[in-house]
Amino acid sequence: MKNYKYTIKLSLFALLAVTVLNSCNDDEFLDRKPLGTATEGDLTAGGYEEKAFGLYGKIRTQEGVTNWDRYWFQSIRSDDAQKGSTATDAATRGNVMDKFQYSPAEFAAYWDGHYSLIFACNDLIVDIDESGLTDEGTMINKAEAMAIRGFAFFDLRRDYGEVPIILKKIVVPSDGIKAKSTVAEVDAQIISDLEFAASKLPDSWPAYPGRATKGFANALLAKLYLYQGNWTKSLEKSELVINSEQYVLDNSYVTLFSEAGDNSKESIFEVQFLREAGVNYSNNYWESQGVRGSSTWDLGWGFNVPTQNLVDAYETGDPRKDATILYSGQNDGFGLTVPDSPPLAQPYWNKKAYTTPSIRQSYGENKNHWKNIKILRYADVILMAAEAANESGNTTKASDYLEMIRARARGTGTVLPKVTDLSQTGLRTAIKHERRIELAMENERFYDLVRWGDAPAVLGGLGYQAKNQYYPIPQTAIDQSGGILVQNPNY
């Protein structure tokens, strides 16, 4: 496991739990410590860096951004995942997402939380613009805020479609009320934010893992262009990340989702967690996905579990299956047997939410409060490049990128043969499969199905209709707007 040394001071709030990795011993993982608390004057650029650091803490702590609402929106409504837990626990939420019975009365925190994050970004951006400062450090802090704002708008764009673009400080409540913009207008704003961020952010932060980088901005641009079907621009941005030589695929897919995989060279952007005596920099994202058992197997709430459909989708011998699926009644990979009797309520659990038993024992705590949330990783970018290249007609390049992912997955074994059907249609099918398997339980499947046009065929039997591409705007937001916000169609 990796030891974390801190070489800088953090902001007043000590909100960004950042780490530098350099060792490989389970016990040393417990040496992770929060950064020191800054005092006035510790941070440069007139306090702008302190405010920038606060944005990362807000990503983690703001309800509706990276807490459990994230996987309810982004994972449970796919064919890869379902509610889990017990039948009666969060049954209304389960029907909303598992069965596409969307309701404007549910999940207002997702909308509110993302706009709260956007407003915090606006505060910093406006302050910097009004200061007139243009030094490098200040521009980097502005770029961080714009990258995070672009990320928040990207989430809203995927989940609601047309949303208000609000770029000013909120001085009075009416400043936060605005009519919806078109998807094209929202896309243009995201591109503007991310292009600025990519032009100013550094390639890496050796002492600050978890801060936005040029690679994060370009990777998010590549994904937005993929959603638009702009294959040329998506490939261009993907290859900027690939050719930057800042990232490599982790040698082990299994290790990638253990504690040792936090802030690895495959990481493009992660939400930083930390757990130690007296310190809990986390939210309920992982805790709520842990095995719902008793005693030492009381690991969490039991939500967001793999479906049989996902389990059956793996090719024979694919090592990623056992790295993604935790089976009741079978070995956990660490020599322990997962119980298969009540109160355990399902056969499968999300192993990417699972923690190393020895670390749990050392903490004296079962529930996961210490693994980072992987928002973007290098494998996703490679698969975006493969798809964009294939749709552009460059099947040779697409095949090469696809093979990078399959080669890592197979390791030194003989499973997962190289894809030999190099037709555009054959590669399209192979890339779709690879995205599903490589990124399983990582919140991409629903959006992929929608943008491919496959959602009606794949999800229709679960209740999906065309209107379910987007979620209804919360009724509370419509009411507060005095009718300026208009509900999404057919809700």
GROMACS .gro file of C-alpha atoms in nm:
model
  491
    1MET     CA    1   0.000   0.000   0.000
    2LYS     CA    2   0.108   0.352  -0.054
    3ASN     CA    3   0.246   0.598   0.193
    4TYR     CA    4   0.135   0.958   0.166
    5LYS     CA    5   0.363   1.250   0.241
    6TYR     CA    6   0.242   1.604   0.253
    7THR     CA    7   0.463   1.885   0.139
    8ILE     CA    8   0.228   2.183   0.141
    9LYS     CA    9  -0.028   2.358   0.356
   10LEU     CA   10  -0.395   2.344   0.271
   11SER     CA   11  -0.666   2.606   0.313
   12LEU     CA   12  -0.838   2.718   0.628
   13PHE     CA   13  -1.084   2.432   0.594
   14ALA     CA   14  -0.832   2.157   0.521
   15LEU     CA   15  -1.078   2.037   0.261
   16LEU     CA   16  -0.859   1.883  -0.005
   17ALA     CA   17  -0.718   1.556   0.130
   18VAL     CA   18  -0.431   1.517  -0.115
   19THR     CA   19  -0.159   1.259  -0.132
   20VAL     CA   20   0.169   1.169  -0.287
   21LEU     CA   21   0.223   0.798  -0.340
   22ASN     CA   22   0.551   0.623  -0.283
   23SER     CA   23   0.539   0.298  -0.087
   24CYS     CA   24   0.381  -0.045  -0.087
   25ASN     CA   25   0.288  -0.177   0.256
   26ASP     CA   26  -0.066  -0.224   0.390
   27ASP     CA   27   0.023  -0.083   0.729
   28GLU     CA   28   0.167   0.233   0.578
   29PHE     CA   29  -0.169   0.320   0.426
   30LEU     CA   30  -0.272   0.408   0.780
   31ASP     CA   31  -0.011   0.684   0.784
   32ARG     CA   32  -0.226   0.906   0.563
   33LYS     CA   33  -0.273   1.241   0.738
   34PRO     CA   34  -0.463   1.557   0.648
   35LEU     CA   35  -0.265   1.856   0.535
   36GLY     CA   36  -0.183   2.122   0.788
   37THR     CA   37  -0.427   2.404   0.848
   38ALA     CA   38  -0.330   2.727   0.680
   39THR     CA   39  -0.339   3.061   0.852
   40GLU     CA   40  -0.392   3.398   0.692
   41GLY     CA   41  -0.105   3.469   0.453
   42ASP     CA   42  -0.001   3.107   0.401
   43LEU     CA   43  -0.161   3.102   0.058
   44THR     CA   44  -0.068   3.324  -0.232
   45ALA     CA   45  -0.270   3.522  -0.487
   46GLY     CA   46  -0.471   3.714  -0.229
   47GLY     CA   47  -0.650   3.411  -0.097
   48TYR     CA   48  -0.765   3.285  -0.437
   49GLU     CA   49  -0.578   2.959  -0.395
   50GLU     CA   50  -0.753   2.903  -0.064
   51LYS     CA   51  -1.089   2.954  -0.236
   52ALA     CA   52  -0.985   2.718  -0.514
   53PHE     CA   53  -0.899   2.450  -0.260
   54GLY     CA   54  -1.239   2.500  -0.103
   55LEU     CA   55  -1.404   2.401  -0.432
   56TYR     CA   56  -1.257   2.051  -0.410
   57GLY     CA   57  -1.395   2.012  -0.063
   58LYS     CA   58  -1.733   2.128  -0.192
   59ILE     CA   59  -1.726   1.859  -0.464
   60ARG     CA   60  -1.700   1.606  -0.185
   61THR     CA   61  -1.926   1.762   0.076
   62GLN     CA   62  -2.202   1.927  -0.125
   63GLU     CA   63  -2.511   1.705  -0.118
   64GLY     CA   64  -2.613   1.593  -0.466
   65VAL     CA   65  -2.267   1.614  -0.628
   66THR     CA   66  -2.061   1.310  -0.529
   67ASN     CA   67  -2.263   1.158  -0.249
   68TRP     CA   68  -2.502   0.868  -0.307
   69ASP     CA   69  -2.726   1.073  -0.536
   70ARG     CA   70  -2.449   1.045  -0.794
   71TYR     CA   71  -2.487   0.671  -0.846
   72TRP     CA   72  -2.865   0.683  -0.819
   73PHE     CA   73  -2.867   0.914  -1.121
   74GLN     CA   74  -2.573   0.770  -1.308
   75SER     CA   75  -2.566   0.396  -1.234
   76ILE     CA   76  -2.888   0.249  -1.098
   77ARG     CA   77  -3.096   0.343  -1.402
   78SER     CA   78  -2.873   0.139  -1.634
   79ASP     CA   79  -2.900  -0.233  -1.707
   80ASP     CA   80  -2.578  -0.292  -1.513
   81ALA     CA   81  -2.707  -0.196  -1.169
   82GLN     CA   82  -3.015  -0.200  -0.950
   83LYS     CA   83  -3.120  -0.054  -0.617
   84GLY     CA   84  -3.019  -0.344  -0.393
   85SER     CA   85  -3.052  -0.323  -0.015
   86THR     CA   86  -3.383  -0.461   0.118
   87ALA     CA   87  -3.710  -0.447  -0.074
   88THR     CA   88  -3.856  -0.176   0.148
   89ASP     CA   89  -3.542   0.035   0.194
   90ALA     CA   90  -3.560   0.343  -0.034
   91ALA     CA   91  -3.836   0.168  -0.229
   92THR     CA   92  -3.961   0.495  -0.378
   93ARG     CA   93  -3.615   0.588  -0.501
   94GLY     CA   94  -3.579   0.237  -0.640
   95ASN     CA   95  -3.895   0.266  -0.847
   96VAL     CA   96  -3.790   0.609  -0.969
   97MET     CA   97  -3.459   0.487  -1.109
   98ASP     CA   98  -3.490   0.108  -1.155
   99LYS     CA   99  -3.830   0.136  -1.326
  100PHE     CA  100  -3.801   0.482  -1.483
  101GLN     CA  101  -4.089   0.623  -1.281
  102TYR     CA  102  -3.920   0.962  -1.272
  103SER     CA  103  -4.072   1.220  -1.042
  104PRO     CA  104  -4.013   1.596  -1.008
  105ALA     CA  105  -4.058   1.542  -0.634
  106GLU     CA  106  -3.743   1.328  -0.603
  107PHE     CA  107  -3.372   1.413  -0.606
  108ALA     CA  108  -3.393   1.791  -0.576
  109ALA     CA  109  -3.056   1.777  -0.399
  110TYR     CA  110  -2.885   1.670  -0.723
  111TRP     CA  111  -2.998   1.987  -0.901
  112ASP     CA  112  -2.944   2.213  -0.600
  113GLY     CA  113  -2.604   2.067  -0.518
  114HIS     CA  114  -2.466   2.113  -0.867
  115TYR     CA  115  -2.584   2.473  -0.882
  116SER     CA  116  -2.440   2.540  -0.537
  117LEU     CA  117  -2.105   2.418  -0.671
  118ILE     CA  118  -2.144   2.634  -0.983
  119PHE     CA  119  -2.223   2.939  -0.769
  120ALA     CA  120  -1.909   2.879  -0.561
  121CYS     CA  121  -1.705   2.863  -0.882
  122ASN     CA  122  -1.869   3.184  -1.003
  123ASP     CA  123  -1.769   3.361  -0.682
  124LEU     CA  124  -1.403   3.287  -0.741
  125ILE     CA  125  -1.411   3.359  -1.114
  126VAL     CA  126  -1.587   3.693  -1.069
  127ASP     CA  127  -1.354   3.795  -0.784
  128ILE     CA  128  -1.051   3.725  -0.999
  129ASP     CA  129  -1.195   3.906  -1.302
  130GLU     CA  130  -1.277   4.211  -1.090
  131SER     CA  131  -0.929   4.212  -0.933
  132GLY     CA  132  -0.760   4.271  -1.265
  133LEU     CA  133  -0.484   4.028  -1.169
  134THR     CA  134  -0.344   3.817  -1.451
  135ASP     CA  135  -0.039   3.654  -1.294
  136GLU     CA  136   0.013   3.284  -1.356
  137GLY     CA  137  -0.097   3.166  -1.012
  138THR     CA  138  -0.419   3.365  -1.022
  139MET     CA  139  -0.500   3.242  -1.372
  140ILE     CA  140  -0.445   2.883  -1.259
  141ASN     CA  141  -0.690   2.933  -0.973
  142LYS     CA  142  -0.944   3.079  -1.217
  143ALA     CA  143  -0.884   2.782  -1.448
  144GLU     CA  144  -0.950   2.540  -1.162
  145ALA     CA  145  -1.283   2.708  -1.094
  146MET     CA  146  -1.372   2.696  -1.463
  147ALA     CA  147  -1.279   2.330  -1.491
  148ILE     CA  148  -1.498   2.246  -1.191
  149ARG     CA  149  -1.782   2.460  -1.325
  150GLY     CA  150  -1.753   2.284  -1.660
  151PHE     CA  151  -1.771   1.951  -1.479
  152ALA     CA  152  -2.086   2.056  -1.291
  153PHE     CA  153  -2.256   2.185  -1.605
  154PHE     CA  154  -2.159   1.865  -1.787
  155ASP     CA  155  -2.336   1.656  -1.522
  156LEU     CA  156  -2.647   1.876  -1.547
  157ARG     CA  157  -2.641   1.865  -1.926
  158ARG     CA  158  -2.635   1.486  -1.927
  159ASP     CA  159  -2.911   1.453  -1.672
  160TYR     CA  160  -3.150   1.738  -1.754
  161GLY     CA  161  -3.063   1.852  -2.106
  162GLU     CA  162  -3.162   2.219  -2.117
  163VAL     CA  163  -3.057   2.398  -1.798
  164PRO     CA  164  -3.002   2.760  -1.691
  165ILE     CA  165  -2.655   2.902  -1.752
  166ILE     CA  166  -2.577   3.120  -1.449
  167LEU     CA  167  -2.233   3.281  -1.446
  168LYS     CA  168  -2.260   3.564  -1.195
  169LYS     CA  169  -2.239   3.592  -0.821
  170ILE     CA  170  -2.558   3.526  -0.630
  171VAL     CA  171  -2.615   3.840  -0.424
  172VAL     CA  172  -2.992   3.811  -0.392
  173PRO     CA  173  -3.202   3.497  -0.453
  174SER     CA  174  -3.331   3.629  -0.787
  175ASP     CA  175  -2.974   3.618  -0.922
  176GLY     CA  176  -3.004   3.239  -0.922
  177ILE     CA  177  -3.324   3.235  -1.128
  178LYS     CA  178  -3.294   3.213  -1.504
  179ALA     CA  179  -3.470   3.041  -1.791
  180LYS     CA  180  -3.326   2.727  -1.944
  181SER     CA  181  -3.069   2.748  -2.222
  182THR     CA  182  -3.061   2.505  -2.511
  183VAL     CA  183  -2.833   2.201  -2.500
  184ALA     CA  184  -2.622   2.363  -2.771
  185GLU     CA  185  -2.582   2.676  -2.558
  186VAL     CA  186  -2.493   2.472  -2.250
  187ASP     CA  187  -2.238   2.279  -2.456
  188ALA     CA  188  -2.085   2.603  -2.577
  189GLN     CA  189  -2.048   2.723  -2.218
  190ILE     CA  190  -1.888   2.396  -2.108
  191ILE     CA  191  -1.646   2.414  -2.400
  192SER     CA  192  -1.558   2.775  -2.317
  193ASP     CA  193  -1.489   2.687  -1.952
  194LEU     CA  194  -1.285   2.379  -2.033
  195GLU     CA  195  -1.084   2.537  -2.314
  196PHE     CA  196  -0.978   2.816  -2.079
  197ALA     CA  197  -0.895   2.559  -1.812
  198ALA     CA  198  -0.690   2.349  -2.054
  199SER     CA  199  -0.491   2.657  -2.161
  200LYS     CA  200  -0.393   2.755  -1.806
  201LEU     CA  201  -0.382   2.441  -1.590
  202PRO     CA  202  -0.059   2.244  -1.539
  203ASP     CA  203  -0.010   1.892  -1.672
  204SER     CA  204   0.021   1.760  -1.318
  205TRP     CA  205   0.034   1.855  -0.951
  206PRO     CA  206   0.305   1.632  -0.801
  207ALA     CA  207   0.238   1.764  -0.451
  208TYR     CA  208  -0.137   1.809  -0.495
  209PRO     CA  209  -0.305   1.497  -0.637
  210GLY     CA  210  -0.674   1.565  -0.677
  211ARG     CA  211  -0.647   1.913  -0.829
  212ALA     CA  212  -0.775   1.976  -1.181
  213THR     CA  213  -0.520   1.943  -1.459
  214LYS     CA  214  -0.492   2.008  -1.829
  215GLY     CA  215  -0.565   1.638  -1.884
  216PHE     CA  216  -0.889   1.661  -1.687
  217ALA     CA  217  -1.013   1.954  -1.896
  218ASN     CA  218  -0.920   1.788  -2.225
  219ALA     CA  219  -1.065   1.451  -2.123
  220LEU     CA  220  -1.396   1.613  -2.029
  221LEU     CA  221  -1.395   1.799  -2.361
  222ALA     CA  222  -1.335   1.470  -2.541
  223LYS     CA  223  -1.637   1.320  -2.366
  224LEU     CA  224  -1.860   1.616  -2.445
  225TYR     CA  225  -1.764   1.597  -2.813
  226LEU     CA  226  -1.833   1.223  -2.805
  227TYR     CA  227  -2.184   1.297  -2.682
  228GLN     CA  228  -2.226   1.546  -2.967
  229GLY     CA  229  -2.107   1.292  -3.223
  230ASN     CA  230  -1.823   1.527  -3.315
  231TRP     CA  231  -1.576   1.246  -3.376
  232THR     CA  232  -1.294   1.465  -3.508
  233LYS     CA  233  -1.288   1.691  -3.202
  234SER     CA  234  -1.337   1.401  -2.961
  235LEU     CA  235  -1.040   1.217  -3.111
  236GLU     CA  236  -0.833   1.534  -3.108
  237LYS     CA  237  -0.895   1.600  -2.738
  238SER     CA  238  -0.854   1.234  -2.644
  239GLU     CA  239  -0.519   1.221  -2.818
  240LEU     CA  240  -0.403   1.537  -2.646
  241VAL     CA  241  -0.446   1.343  -2.322
  242ILE     CA  242  -0.290   1.025  -2.461
  243ASN     CA  243   0.007   1.203  -2.617
  244SER     CA  244   0.072   1.414  -2.307
  245GLU     CA  245   0.246   1.108  -2.157
  246GLN     CA  246   0.106   1.205  -1.818
  247TYR     CA  247  -0.099   0.888  -1.781
  248VAL     CA  248  -0.051   0.513  -1.811
  249LEU     CA  249  -0.280   0.217  -1.760
  250ASP     CA  250  -0.228   0.054  -1.421
  251ASN     CA  251  -0.062  -0.284  -1.460
  252SER     CA  252  -0.339  -0.447  -1.260
  253TYR     CA  253  -0.711  -0.382  -1.302
  254VAL     CA  254  -0.763  -0.543  -0.961
  255THR     CA  255  -0.516  -0.313  -0.788
  256LEU     CA  256  -0.671  -0.011  -0.957
  257PHE     CA  257  -0.985  -0.044  -0.745
  258SER     CA  258  -0.809  -0.119  -0.418
  259GLU     CA  259  -0.673   0.146  -0.184
  260ALA     CA  260  -0.341   0.117  -0.370
  261GLY     CA  261  -0.512   0.245  -0.685
  262ASP     CA  262  -0.599   0.586  -0.545
  263ASN     CA  263  -0.425   0.864  -0.738
  264SER     CA  264  -0.245   0.615  -0.961
  265LYS     CA  265  -0.095   0.714  -1.297
  266GLU     CA  266  -0.425   0.607  -1.454
  267SER     CA  267  -0.614   0.870  -1.257
  268ILE     CA  268  -0.724   1.181  -1.443
  269PHE     CA  269  -0.955   1.317  -1.174
  270GLU     CA  270  -1.055   1.174  -0.836
  271VAL     CA  271  -1.254   1.307  -0.543
  272GLN     CA  272  -1.022   1.280  -0.246
  273PHE     CA  273  -1.131   1.086   0.064
  274LEU     CA  274  -0.945   1.032   0.389
  275ARG     CA  275  -1.018   0.841   0.710
  276GLU     CA  276  -0.811   0.832   1.026
  277ALA     CA  277  -0.855   0.893   1.397
  278GLY     CA  278  -1.065   1.202   1.438
  279VAL     CA  279  -1.069   1.278   1.065
  280ASN     CA  280  -1.337   1.177   0.818
  281TYR     CA  281  -1.308   1.347   0.479
  282SER     CA  282  -1.575   1.147   0.300
  283ASN     CA  283  -1.943   1.125   0.222
  284ASN     CA  284  -2.191   0.839   0.189
  285TYR     CA  285  -2.099   0.746  -0.169
  286TRP     CA  286  -1.902   0.431  -0.081
  287GLU     CA  287  -2.053   0.359   0.259
  288SER     CA  288  -2.400   0.328   0.106
  289GLN     CA  289  -2.273   0.072  -0.148
  290GLY     CA  290  -2.106  -0.161   0.102
  291VAL     CA  291  -2.223  -0.515   0.178
  292ARG     CA  292  -2.532  -0.502   0.397
  293GLY     CA  293  -2.462  -0.769   0.654
  294SER     CA  294  -2.410  -0.811   1.024
  295SER     CA  295  -2.116  -0.801   1.263
  296THR     CA  296  -1.790  -0.787   1.063
  297TRP     CA  297  -1.995  -0.798   0.743
  298ASP     CA  298  -2.191  -0.486   0.828
  299LEU     CA  299  -2.005  -0.293   0.560
  300GLY     CA  300  -2.273  -0.054   0.446
  301TRP     CA  301  -2.625   0.002   0.323
  302GLY     CA  302  -2.627  -0.241   0.030
  303PHE     CA  303  -2.730  -0.006  -0.255
  304ASN     CA  304  -2.618  -0.001  -0.620
  305VAL     CA  305  -2.556  -0.370  -0.684
  306PRO     CA  306  -2.469  -0.546  -1.012
  307THR     CA  307  -2.747  -0.710  -1.213
  308GLN     CA  308  -2.748  -1.061  -1.350
  309ASN     CA  309  -2.746  -0.898  -1.692
  310LEU     CA  310  -2.405  -0.745  -1.620
  311VAL     CA  311  -2.270  -1.066  -1.468
  312ASP     CA  312  -2.369  -1.255  -1.785
  313ALA     CA  313  -2.209  -0.995  -2.016
  314TYR     CA  314  -1.846  -1.087  -1.935
  315GLU     CA  315  -1.642  -1.301  -2.169
  316THR     CA  316  -1.523  -1.632  -2.024
  317GLY     CA  317  -1.219  -1.579  -1.807
  318ASP     CA  318  -1.225  -1.199  -1.812
  319PRO     CA  319  -1.033  -1.102  -1.494
  320ARG     CA  320  -1.235  -0.782  -1.468
  321LYS     CA  321  -1.541  -0.981  -1.367
  322ASP     CA  322  -1.405  -1.085  -1.028
  323ALA     CA  323  -1.262  -0.736  -0.979
  324THR     CA  324  -1.607  -0.586  -1.027
  325ILE     CA  325  -1.850  -0.842  -0.886
  326LEU     CA  326  -1.845  -0.956  -0.523
  327TYR     CA  327  -2.042  -1.278  -0.481
  328SER     CA  328  -2.242  -1.380  -0.177
  329GLY     CA  329  -2.126  -1.723  -0.060
  330GLN     CA  330  -1.792  -1.698  -0.239
  331ASN     CA  331  -1.437  -1.587  -0.165
  332ASP     CA  332  -1.385  -1.213  -0.148
  333GLY     CA  333  -1.036  -1.235  -0.299
  334PHE     CA  334  -0.872  -1.193   0.041
  335GLY     CA  335  -0.947  -1.539   0.182
  336LEU     CA  336  -1.281  -1.452   0.341
  337THR     CA  337  -1.619  -1.593   0.242
  338VAL     CA  338  -1.897  -1.343   0.185
  339PRO     CA  339  -2.205  -1.464   0.378
  340ASP     CA  340  -2.504  -1.577   0.173
  341SER     CA  341  -2.776  -1.571   0.439
  342PRO     CA  342  -2.998  -1.291   0.577
  343PRO     CA  343  -2.968  -1.001   0.631
  344LEU     CA  344  -2.773  -1.021   0.306
  345ALA     CA  345  -3.042  -0.957   0.047
  346GLN     CA  346  -2.881  -1.016  -0.293
  347PRO     CA  347  -2.631  -1.245  -0.469
  348TYR     CA  348  -2.399  -0.971  -0.596
  349TRP     CA  349  -2.232  -0.658  -0.462
  350ASN     CA  350  -2.021  -0.384  -0.616
  351LYS     CA  351  -1.664  -0.495  -0.554
  352LYS     CA  352  -1.530  -0.158  -0.667
  353ALA     CA  353  -1.681  -0.027  -0.344
  354TYR     CA  354  -1.515  -0.303  -0.137
  355THR     CA  355  -1.220  -0.237   0.094
  356THR     CA  356  -0.920  -0.442   0.201
  357PRO     CA  357  -1.013  -0.643   0.517
  358SER     CA  358  -0.677  -0.579   0.684
  359ILE     CA  359  -0.725  -0.204   0.645
  360ARG     CA  360  -1.077  -0.224   0.786
  361GLN     CA  361  -0.939  -0.417   1.082
  362SER     CA  362  -0.660  -0.164   1.138
  363TYR     CA  363  -0.910   0.121   1.136
  364GLY     CA  364  -1.148  -0.069   1.361
  365GLU     CA  365  -1.418   0.036   1.118
  366ASN     CA  366  -1.610  -0.156   0.854
  367LYS     CA  367  -1.771   0.111   0.641
  368ASN     CA  368  -1.569   0.262   0.357
  369HIS     CA  369  -1.471   0.621   0.429
  370TRP     CA  370  -1.128   0.624   0.271
  371LYS     CA  371  -1.125   0.524  -0.098
  372ASN     CA  372  -1.136   0.802  -0.355
  373ILE     CA  373  -1.413   0.836  -0.614
  374LYS     CA  374  -1.274   0.797  -0.965
  375ILE     CA  375  -1.446   1.054  -1.186
  376LEU     CA  376  -1.226   1.012  -1.495
  377ARG     CA  377  -0.954   0.763  -1.568
  378TYR     CA  378  -0.720   0.705  -1.859
  379ALA     CA  379  -0.887   0.384  -1.978
  380ASP     CA  380  -1.205   0.583  -2.046
  381VAL     CA  381  -1.008   0.828  -2.261
  382ILE     CA  382  -0.850   0.545  -2.461
  383LEU     CA  383  -1.192   0.396  -2.529
  384MET     CA  384  -1.324   0.738  -2.629
  385ALA     CA  385  -1.036   0.764  -2.874
  386ALA     CA  386  -1.113   0.415  -3.008
  387GLU     CA  387  -1.478   0.503  -3.063
  388ALA     CA  388  -1.406   0.841  -3.220
  389ALA     CA  389  -1.143   0.691  -3.450
  390ASN     CA  390  -1.375   0.410  -3.558
  391GLU     CA  391  -1.665   0.646  -3.629
  392SER     CA  392  -1.422   0.861  -3.829
  393GLY     CA  393  -1.335   0.560  -4.043
  394ASN     CA  394  -0.987   0.499  -3.899
  395THR     CA  395  -1.044   0.138  -3.801
  396THR     CA  396  -0.672   0.061  -3.764
  397LYS     CA  397  -0.626   0.329  -3.499
  398ALA     CA  398  -0.951   0.225  -3.332
  399SER     CA  399  -0.835  -0.136  -3.314
  400ASP     CA  400  -0.501  -0.034  -3.165
  401TYR     CA  401  -0.666   0.167  -2.889
  402LEU     CA  402  -0.915  -0.110  -2.819
  403GLU     CA  403  -0.633  -0.363  -2.789
  404MET     CA  404  -0.457  -0.146  -2.529
  405ILE     CA  405  -0.755  -0.197  -2.296
  406ARG     CA  406  -0.796  -0.568  -2.366
  407ALA     CA  407  -0.423  -0.632  -2.329
  408ARG     CA  408  -0.418  -0.474  -1.985
  409ALA     CA  409  -0.722  -0.676  -1.883
  410ARG     CA  410  -0.581  -1.010  -1.998
  411GLY     CA  411  -0.239  -0.951  -1.843
  412THR     CA  412  -0.012  -1.248  -1.899
  413GLY     CA  413  -0.303  -1.487  -1.956
  414THR     CA  414  -0.452  -1.618  -2.277
  415VAL     CA  415  -0.808  -1.493  -2.228
  416LEU     CA  416  -0.965  -1.201  -2.416
  417PRO     CA  417  -0.825  -1.257  -2.765
  418LYS     CA  418  -0.750  -0.959  -2.985
  419VAL     CA  419  -1.055  -0.843  -3.180
  420THR     CA  420  -1.013  -0.959  -3.539
  421ASP     CA  421  -1.324  -0.814  -3.703
  422LEU     CA  422  -1.182  -0.481  -3.812
  423SER     CA  423  -1.489  -0.365  -4.001
  424GLN     CA  424  -1.640  -0.045  -3.869
  425THR     CA  425  -1.954  -0.233  -3.764
  426GLY     CA  426  -1.757  -0.510  -3.596
  427LEU     CA  427  -1.537  -0.265  -3.408
  428ARG     CA  428  -1.837  -0.057  -3.306
  429THR     CA  429  -1.989  -0.364  -3.142
  430ALA     CA  430  -1.658  -0.453  -2.976
  431ILE     CA  431  -1.601  -0.101  -2.844
  432LYS     CA  432  -1.952  -0.087  -2.698
  433HIS     CA  433  -1.888  -0.416  -2.519
  434GLU     CA  434  -1.548  -0.301  -2.396
  435ARG     CA  435  -1.686   0.023  -2.254
  436ARG     CA  436  -1.952  -0.171  -2.067
  437ILE     CA  437  -1.707  -0.416  -1.913
  438GLU     CA  438  -1.409  -0.189  -1.852
  439LEU     CA  439  -1.622   0.084  -1.692
  440ALA     CA  440  -1.880  -0.140  -1.522
  441MET     CA  441  -2.033   0.016  -1.207
  442GLU     CA  442  -1.851   0.343  -1.283
  443ASN     CA  443  -2.158   0.544  -1.387
  444GLU     CA  444  -2.108   0.547  -1.765
  445ARG     CA  445  -2.343   0.277  -1.897
  446PHE     CA  446  -2.676   0.465  -1.895
  447TYR     CA  447  -2.532   0.765  -2.082
  448ASP     CA  448  -2.359   0.542  -2.336
  449LEU     CA  449  -2.685   0.361  -2.412
  450VAL     CA  450  -2.865   0.693  -2.457
  451ARG     CA  451  -2.608   0.852  -2.686
  452TRP     CA  452  -2.575   0.535  -2.895
  453GLY     CA  453  -2.950   0.526  -2.944
  454ASP     CA  454  -2.960   0.184  -2.777
  455ALA     CA  455  -3.156   0.282  -2.467
  456PRO     CA  456  -3.506   0.201  -2.602
  457ALA     CA  457  -3.404  -0.152  -2.704
  458VAL     CA  458  -3.193  -0.229  -2.396
  459LEU     CA  459  -3.394  -0.050  -2.128
  460GLY     CA  460  -3.744  -0.048  -2.277
  461GLY     CA  461  -3.841  -0.367  -2.097
  462LEU     CA  462  -3.761  -0.192  -1.767
  463GLY     CA  463  -3.995   0.094  -1.846
  464TYR     CA  464  -3.765   0.336  -2.030
  465GLN     CA  465  -3.933   0.585  -2.264
  466ALA     CA  466  -3.781   0.851  -2.489
  467LYS     CA  467  -3.852   1.123  -2.231
  468ASN     CA  468  -3.637   0.935  -1.977
  469GLN     CA  469  -3.320   1.046  -2.153
  470TYR     CA  470  -3.354   1.344  -1.922
  471TYR     CA  471  -3.473   1.369  -1.566
  472PRO     CA  472  -3.755   1.609  -1.476
  473ILE     CA  473  -3.648   1.939  -1.324
  474PRO     CA  474  -3.725   1.937  -0.951
  475GLN     CA  475  -4.063   2.088  -0.875
  476THR     CA  476  -3.909   2.291  -0.594
  477ALA     CA  477  -3.680   2.467  -0.844
  478ILE     CA  478  -3.974   2.541  -1.076
  479ASP     CA  479  -4.180   2.676  -0.789
  480GLN     CA  480  -3.896   2.894  -0.661
  481SER     CA  481  -3.846   3.037  -1.010
  482GLY     CA  482  -4.203   3.162  -1.025
  483GLY     CA  483  -4.258   2.978  -1.349
  484ILE     CA  484  -3.945   3.104  -1.527
  485LEU     CA  485  -3.813   2.747  -1.530
  486VAL     CA  486  -4.025   2.523  -1.754
  487GLN     CA  487  -4.052   2.151  -1.690
  488ASN     CA  488  -3.885   1.909  -1.932
  489PRO     CA  489  -4.117   1.764  -2.199
  490ASN     CA  490  -4.375   1.498  -2.109
  491TYR     CA  491  -4.340   1.527  -1.731
   0.00000   0.00000   0.00000
